[in-house]
Coordinates of N, CA and C and ligand atoms in Angstrom, one line a residue:
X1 N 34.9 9.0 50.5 CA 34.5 10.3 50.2 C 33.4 10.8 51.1
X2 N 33.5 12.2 51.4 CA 32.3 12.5 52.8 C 31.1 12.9 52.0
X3 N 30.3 12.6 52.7 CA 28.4 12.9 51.9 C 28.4 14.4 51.9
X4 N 27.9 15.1 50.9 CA 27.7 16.3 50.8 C 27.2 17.1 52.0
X5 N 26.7 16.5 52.9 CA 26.0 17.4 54.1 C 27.5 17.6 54.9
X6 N 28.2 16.7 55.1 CA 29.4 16.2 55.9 C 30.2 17.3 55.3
X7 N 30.4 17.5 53.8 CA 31.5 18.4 53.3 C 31.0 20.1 53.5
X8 N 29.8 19.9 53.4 CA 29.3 21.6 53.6 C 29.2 22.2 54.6
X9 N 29.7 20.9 56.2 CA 29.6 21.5 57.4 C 31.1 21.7 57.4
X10 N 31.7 21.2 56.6 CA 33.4 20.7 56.9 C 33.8 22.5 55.9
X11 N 32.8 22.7 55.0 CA 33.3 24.1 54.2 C 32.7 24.9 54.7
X12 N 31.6 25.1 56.1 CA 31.5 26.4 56.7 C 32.0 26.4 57.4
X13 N 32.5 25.8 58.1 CA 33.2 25.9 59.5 C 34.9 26.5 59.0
X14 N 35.2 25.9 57.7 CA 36.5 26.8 57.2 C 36.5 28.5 56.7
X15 N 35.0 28.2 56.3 CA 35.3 29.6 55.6 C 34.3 30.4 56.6
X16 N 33.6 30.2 57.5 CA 33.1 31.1 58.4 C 34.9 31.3 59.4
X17 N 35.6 30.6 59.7 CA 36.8 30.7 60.7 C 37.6 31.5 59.7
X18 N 37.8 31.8 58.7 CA 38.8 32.7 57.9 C 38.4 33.8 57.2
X19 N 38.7 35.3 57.6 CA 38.2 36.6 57.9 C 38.9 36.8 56.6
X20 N 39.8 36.4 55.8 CA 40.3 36.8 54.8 C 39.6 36.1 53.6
X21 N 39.0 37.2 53.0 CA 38.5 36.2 51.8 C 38.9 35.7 51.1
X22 N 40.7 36.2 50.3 CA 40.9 35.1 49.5 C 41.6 33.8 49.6
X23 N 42.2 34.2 51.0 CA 42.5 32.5 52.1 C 41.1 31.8 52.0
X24 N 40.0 32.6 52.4 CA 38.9 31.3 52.4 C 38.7 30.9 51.1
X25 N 38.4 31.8 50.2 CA 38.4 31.3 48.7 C 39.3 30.0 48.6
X26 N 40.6 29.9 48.7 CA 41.7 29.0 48.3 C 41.5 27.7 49.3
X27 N 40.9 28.5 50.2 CA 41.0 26.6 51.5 C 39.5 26.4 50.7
X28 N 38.2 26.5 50.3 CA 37.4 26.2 50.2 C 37.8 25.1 48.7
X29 N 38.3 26.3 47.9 CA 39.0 25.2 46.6 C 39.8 23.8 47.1
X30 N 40.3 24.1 47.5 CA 41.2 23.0 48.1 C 40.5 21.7 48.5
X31 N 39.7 22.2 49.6 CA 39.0 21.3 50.5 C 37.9 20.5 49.0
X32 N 37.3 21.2 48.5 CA 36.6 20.7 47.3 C 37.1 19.7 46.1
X33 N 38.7 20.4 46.3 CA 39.0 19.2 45.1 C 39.7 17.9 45.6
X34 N 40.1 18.4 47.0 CA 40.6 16.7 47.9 C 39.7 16.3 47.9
X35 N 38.2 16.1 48.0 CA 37.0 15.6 48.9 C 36.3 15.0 47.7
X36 N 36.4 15.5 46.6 CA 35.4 14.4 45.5 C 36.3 14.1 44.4
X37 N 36.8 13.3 44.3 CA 37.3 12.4 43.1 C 36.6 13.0 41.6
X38 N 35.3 12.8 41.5 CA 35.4 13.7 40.3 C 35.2 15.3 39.8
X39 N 36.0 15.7 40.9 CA 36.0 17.4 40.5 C 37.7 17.3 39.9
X40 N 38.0 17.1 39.0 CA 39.0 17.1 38.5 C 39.6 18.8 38.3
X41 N 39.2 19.7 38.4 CA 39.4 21.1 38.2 C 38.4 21.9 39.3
X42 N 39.1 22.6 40.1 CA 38.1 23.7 40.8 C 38.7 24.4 41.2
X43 N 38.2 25.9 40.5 CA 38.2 27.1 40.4 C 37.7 28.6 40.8
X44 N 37.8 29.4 41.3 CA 36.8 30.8 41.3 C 37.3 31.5 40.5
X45 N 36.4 32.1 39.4 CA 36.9 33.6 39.1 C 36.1 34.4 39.9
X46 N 36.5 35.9 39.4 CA 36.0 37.0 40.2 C 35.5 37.8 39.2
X47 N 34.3 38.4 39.4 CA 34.0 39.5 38.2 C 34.6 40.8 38.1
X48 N 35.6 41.2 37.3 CA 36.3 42.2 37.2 C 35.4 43.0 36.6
X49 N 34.8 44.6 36.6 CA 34.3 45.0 35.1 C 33.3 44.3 34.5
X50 N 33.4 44.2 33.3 CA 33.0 43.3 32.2 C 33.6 41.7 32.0
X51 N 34.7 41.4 32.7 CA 35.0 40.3 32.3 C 35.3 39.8 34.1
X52 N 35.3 37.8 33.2 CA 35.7 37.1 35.1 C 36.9 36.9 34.9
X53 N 38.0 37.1 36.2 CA 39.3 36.9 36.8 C 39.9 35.5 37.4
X54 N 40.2 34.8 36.7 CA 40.9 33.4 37.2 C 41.6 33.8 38.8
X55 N 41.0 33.2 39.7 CA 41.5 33.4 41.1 C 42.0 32.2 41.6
X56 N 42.1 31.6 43.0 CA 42.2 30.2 43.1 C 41.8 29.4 42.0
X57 N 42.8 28.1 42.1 CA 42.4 26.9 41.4 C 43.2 25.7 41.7
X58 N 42.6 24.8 41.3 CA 44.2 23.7 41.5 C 43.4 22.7 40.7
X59 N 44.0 22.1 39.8 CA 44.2 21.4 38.7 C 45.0 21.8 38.0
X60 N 45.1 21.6 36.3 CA 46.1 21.7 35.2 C 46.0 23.5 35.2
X61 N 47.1 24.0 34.8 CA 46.7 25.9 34.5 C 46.0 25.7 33.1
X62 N 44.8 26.3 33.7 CA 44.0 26.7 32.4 C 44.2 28.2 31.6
X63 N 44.2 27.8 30.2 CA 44.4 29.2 29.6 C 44.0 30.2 29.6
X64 N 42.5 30.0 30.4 CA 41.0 31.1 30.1 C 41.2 31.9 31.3
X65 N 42.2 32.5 31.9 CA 42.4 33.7 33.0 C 41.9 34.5 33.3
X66 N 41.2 34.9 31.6 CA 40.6 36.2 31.7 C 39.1 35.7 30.6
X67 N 37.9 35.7 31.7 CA 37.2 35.5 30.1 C 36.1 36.9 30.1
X68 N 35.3 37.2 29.3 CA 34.5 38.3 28.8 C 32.8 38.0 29.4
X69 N 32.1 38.7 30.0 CA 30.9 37.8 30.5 C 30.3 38.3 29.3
X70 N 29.4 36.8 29.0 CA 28.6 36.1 27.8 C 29.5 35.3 26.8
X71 N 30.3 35.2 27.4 CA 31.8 34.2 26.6 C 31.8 33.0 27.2
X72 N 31.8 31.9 26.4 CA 31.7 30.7 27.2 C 30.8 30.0 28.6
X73 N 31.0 28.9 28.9 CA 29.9 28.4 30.3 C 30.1 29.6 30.6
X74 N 31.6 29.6 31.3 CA 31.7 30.6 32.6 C 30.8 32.0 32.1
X75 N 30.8 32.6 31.0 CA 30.5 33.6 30.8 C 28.9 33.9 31.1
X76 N 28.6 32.6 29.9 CA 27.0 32.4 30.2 C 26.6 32.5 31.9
X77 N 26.9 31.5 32.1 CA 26.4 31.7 33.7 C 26.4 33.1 34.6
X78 N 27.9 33.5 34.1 CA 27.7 34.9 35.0 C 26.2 36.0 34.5
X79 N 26.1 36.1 33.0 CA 25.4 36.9 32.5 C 23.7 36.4 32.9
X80 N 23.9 35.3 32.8 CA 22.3 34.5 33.5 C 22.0 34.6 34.7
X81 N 23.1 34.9 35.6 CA 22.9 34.5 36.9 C 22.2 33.3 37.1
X82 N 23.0 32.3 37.1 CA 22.5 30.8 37.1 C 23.3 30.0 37.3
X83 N 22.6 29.2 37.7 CA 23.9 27.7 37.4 C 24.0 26.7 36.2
X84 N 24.6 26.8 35.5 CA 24.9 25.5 34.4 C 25.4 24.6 34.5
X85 N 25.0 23.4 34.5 CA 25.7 21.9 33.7 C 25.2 21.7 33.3
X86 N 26.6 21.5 32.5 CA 26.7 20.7 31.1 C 27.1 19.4 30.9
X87 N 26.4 18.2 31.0 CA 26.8 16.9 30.7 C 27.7 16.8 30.1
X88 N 27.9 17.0 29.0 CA 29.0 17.2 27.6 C 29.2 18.4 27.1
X89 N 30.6 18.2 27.8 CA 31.2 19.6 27.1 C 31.6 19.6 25.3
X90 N 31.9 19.0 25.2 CA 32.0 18.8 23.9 C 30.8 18.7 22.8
X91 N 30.0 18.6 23.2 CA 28.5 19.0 22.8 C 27.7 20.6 22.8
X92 N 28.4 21.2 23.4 CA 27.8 22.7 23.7 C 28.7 23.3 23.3
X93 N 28.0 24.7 22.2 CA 29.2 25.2 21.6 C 29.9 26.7 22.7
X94 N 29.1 26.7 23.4 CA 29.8 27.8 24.3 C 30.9 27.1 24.8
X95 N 31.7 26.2 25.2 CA 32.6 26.0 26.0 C 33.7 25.9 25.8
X96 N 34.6 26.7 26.6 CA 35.8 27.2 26.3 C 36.9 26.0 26.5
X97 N 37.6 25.3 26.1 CA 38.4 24.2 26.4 C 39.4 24.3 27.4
X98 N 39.5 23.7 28.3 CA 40.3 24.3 29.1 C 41.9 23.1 29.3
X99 N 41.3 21.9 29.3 CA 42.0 20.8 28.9 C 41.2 19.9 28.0
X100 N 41.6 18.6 27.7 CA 41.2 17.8 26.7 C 40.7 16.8 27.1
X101 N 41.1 16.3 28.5 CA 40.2 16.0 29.5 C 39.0 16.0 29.4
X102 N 38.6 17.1 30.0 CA 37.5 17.1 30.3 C 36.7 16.8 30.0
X103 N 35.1 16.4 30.2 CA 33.9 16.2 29.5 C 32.9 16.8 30.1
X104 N 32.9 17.2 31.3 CA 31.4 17.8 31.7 C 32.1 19.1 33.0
X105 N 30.6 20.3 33.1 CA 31.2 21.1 33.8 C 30.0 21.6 34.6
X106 N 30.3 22.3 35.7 CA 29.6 23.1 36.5 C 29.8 24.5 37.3
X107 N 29.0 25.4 36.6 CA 29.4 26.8 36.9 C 28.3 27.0 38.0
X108 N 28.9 27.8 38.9 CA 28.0 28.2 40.0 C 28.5 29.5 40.5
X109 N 27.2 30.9 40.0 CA 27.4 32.1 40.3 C 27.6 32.4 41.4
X110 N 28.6 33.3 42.8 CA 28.5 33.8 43.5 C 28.0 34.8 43.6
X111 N 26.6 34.9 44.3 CA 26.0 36.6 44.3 C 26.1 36.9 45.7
X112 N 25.7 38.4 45.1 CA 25.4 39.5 46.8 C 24.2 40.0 45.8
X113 N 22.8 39.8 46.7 CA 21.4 40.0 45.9 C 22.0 39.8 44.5
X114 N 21.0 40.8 44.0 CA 21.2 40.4 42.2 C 22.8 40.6 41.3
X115 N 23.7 41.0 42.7 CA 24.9 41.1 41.7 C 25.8 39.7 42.3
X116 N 26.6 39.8 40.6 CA 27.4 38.9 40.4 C 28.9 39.2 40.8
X117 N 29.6 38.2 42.2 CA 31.2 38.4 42.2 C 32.2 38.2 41.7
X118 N 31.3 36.7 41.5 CA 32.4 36.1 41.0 C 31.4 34.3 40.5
X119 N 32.4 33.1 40.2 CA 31.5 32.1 40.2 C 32.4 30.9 40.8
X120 N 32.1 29.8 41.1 CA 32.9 28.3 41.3 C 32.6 27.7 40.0
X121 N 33.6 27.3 39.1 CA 33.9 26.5 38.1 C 34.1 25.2 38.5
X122 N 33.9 24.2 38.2 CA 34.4 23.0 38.5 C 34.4 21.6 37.0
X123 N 35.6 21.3 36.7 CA 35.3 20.3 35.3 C 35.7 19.3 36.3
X124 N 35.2 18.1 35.5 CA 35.6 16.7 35.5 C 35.5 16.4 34.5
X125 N 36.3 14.9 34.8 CA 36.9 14.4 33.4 C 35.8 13.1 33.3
X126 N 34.8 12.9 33.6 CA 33.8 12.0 33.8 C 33.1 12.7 32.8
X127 N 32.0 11.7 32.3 CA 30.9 12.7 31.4 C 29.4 12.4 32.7
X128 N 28.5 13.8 32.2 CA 27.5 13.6 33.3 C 27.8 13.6 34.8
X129 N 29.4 14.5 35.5 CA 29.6 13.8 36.7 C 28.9 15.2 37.7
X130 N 27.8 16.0 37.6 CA 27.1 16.8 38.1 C 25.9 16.5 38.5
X131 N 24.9 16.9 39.7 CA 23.9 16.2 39.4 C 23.3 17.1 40.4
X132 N 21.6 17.5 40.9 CA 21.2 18.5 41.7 C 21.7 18.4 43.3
X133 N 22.8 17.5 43.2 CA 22.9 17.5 44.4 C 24.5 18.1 45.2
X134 N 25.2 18.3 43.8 CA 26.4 18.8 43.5 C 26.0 20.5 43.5
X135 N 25.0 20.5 43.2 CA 24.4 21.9 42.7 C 23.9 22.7 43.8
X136 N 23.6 22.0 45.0 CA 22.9 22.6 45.9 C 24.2 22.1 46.9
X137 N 25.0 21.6 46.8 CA 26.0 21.8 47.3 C 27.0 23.1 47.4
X138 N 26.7 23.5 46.5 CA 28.3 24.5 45.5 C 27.6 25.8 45.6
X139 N 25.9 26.1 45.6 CA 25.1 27.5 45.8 C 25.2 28.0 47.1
X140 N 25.4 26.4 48.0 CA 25.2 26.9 49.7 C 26.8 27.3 49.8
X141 N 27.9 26.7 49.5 CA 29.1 27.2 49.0 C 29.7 28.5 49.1
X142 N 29.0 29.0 47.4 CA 29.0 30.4 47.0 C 28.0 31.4 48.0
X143 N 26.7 30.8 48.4 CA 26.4 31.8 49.3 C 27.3 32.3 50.9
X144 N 28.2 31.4 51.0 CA 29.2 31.0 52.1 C 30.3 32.1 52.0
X145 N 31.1 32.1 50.8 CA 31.9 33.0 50.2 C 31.5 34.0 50.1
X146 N 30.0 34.4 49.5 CA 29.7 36.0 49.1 C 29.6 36.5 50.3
X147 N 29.2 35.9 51.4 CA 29.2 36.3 52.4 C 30.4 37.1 53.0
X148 N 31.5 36.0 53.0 CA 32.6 36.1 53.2 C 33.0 37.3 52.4
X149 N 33.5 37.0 51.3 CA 33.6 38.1 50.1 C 32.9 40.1 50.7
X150 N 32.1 40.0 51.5 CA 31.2 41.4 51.8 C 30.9 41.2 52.9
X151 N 32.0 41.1 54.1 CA 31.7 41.3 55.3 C 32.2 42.2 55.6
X152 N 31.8 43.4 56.7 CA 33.2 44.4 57.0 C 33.9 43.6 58.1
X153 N 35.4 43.7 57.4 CA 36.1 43.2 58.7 C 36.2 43.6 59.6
X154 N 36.7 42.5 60.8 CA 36.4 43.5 62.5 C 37.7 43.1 62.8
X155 N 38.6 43.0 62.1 CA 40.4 42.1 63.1 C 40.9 43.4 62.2
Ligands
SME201 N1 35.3 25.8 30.4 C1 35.1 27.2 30.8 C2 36.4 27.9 30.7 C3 37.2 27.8 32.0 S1 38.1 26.4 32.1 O1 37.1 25.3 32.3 C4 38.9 26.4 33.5 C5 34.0 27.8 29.9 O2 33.6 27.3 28.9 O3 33.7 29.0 30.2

């Protein structure tokens, strides 16, 4: 498995080379869920409106496609602008089930300043499998994307 510094130079160099945001969105997912064994689920929604939009993902199809911000992790986080983990999911009553699996999760807001795009979801089926270093992993991430996300194109 590559060390986090290794993977974040391995996810800018993808998503700074791809002018199309939702190609970079999907190769970033990608690249994130080959690269650590326990991201068993990883996801982007998008903030539609009032509610977030199931975009890329690859794991099991989750049912929550469409969720309402302040509904669930995902929701919480969007409305907080923050990051959450949750060691146990099944301990916190905000969280939306997504498989049966799972046990622990990590939501990480994409912003542009104080607004919200969208966020990186990520479950595992490990309990506790988050930790500050996953976290400052997945912000420099999302700052990567939002970027991407609000560039004017030049091609
Ligand atoms: N668990 C999330 C819902 C999305 S699924 O994990 C893909 C939540 O509680 O918001």
């Amino acid at each position: 498995m590559p060390s986090h510094d290794d993977l974040l130079a391995t996810l800018r160099q993808q998503i700074q080379a791809e002018p199309d945001a939702a190609r970079a969105m999907s190769r970033a997912v990608a690249t994130l869920k080959a690269s650590v064994p326990r991201y068993s689920w990883v996801g982007i929604y998008l903030l539609d409106g009032n509610e977030l939009v199931l975009g890329p993902y690859q794991g099991k199809p989750s049912p929550h496609t469409h969720i309402p911000l302040g509904r669930g992790i995902c929701g919480a986080a969007a409305a907080e602008k923050a990051t959450i983990i949750v060691d146990d999911v099944n301990a916190d009553p905000r969280y939306l089930a997504c498989s049966v699996e799972t046990r622990s999760e990590i939501v990480v807001p994409i912003m542009k300043g104080a607004d919200v795009l969208g966020e990186i979801d990520i479950d595992s089926d490990q309990l506790a499998a988050f930790d500050d270093s996953d976290q400052r992993l997945l912000e420099a991430v999302a700052a990567l994307l939002a970027e991407r996300m609000t560039a004017t194109r030049t091609d």
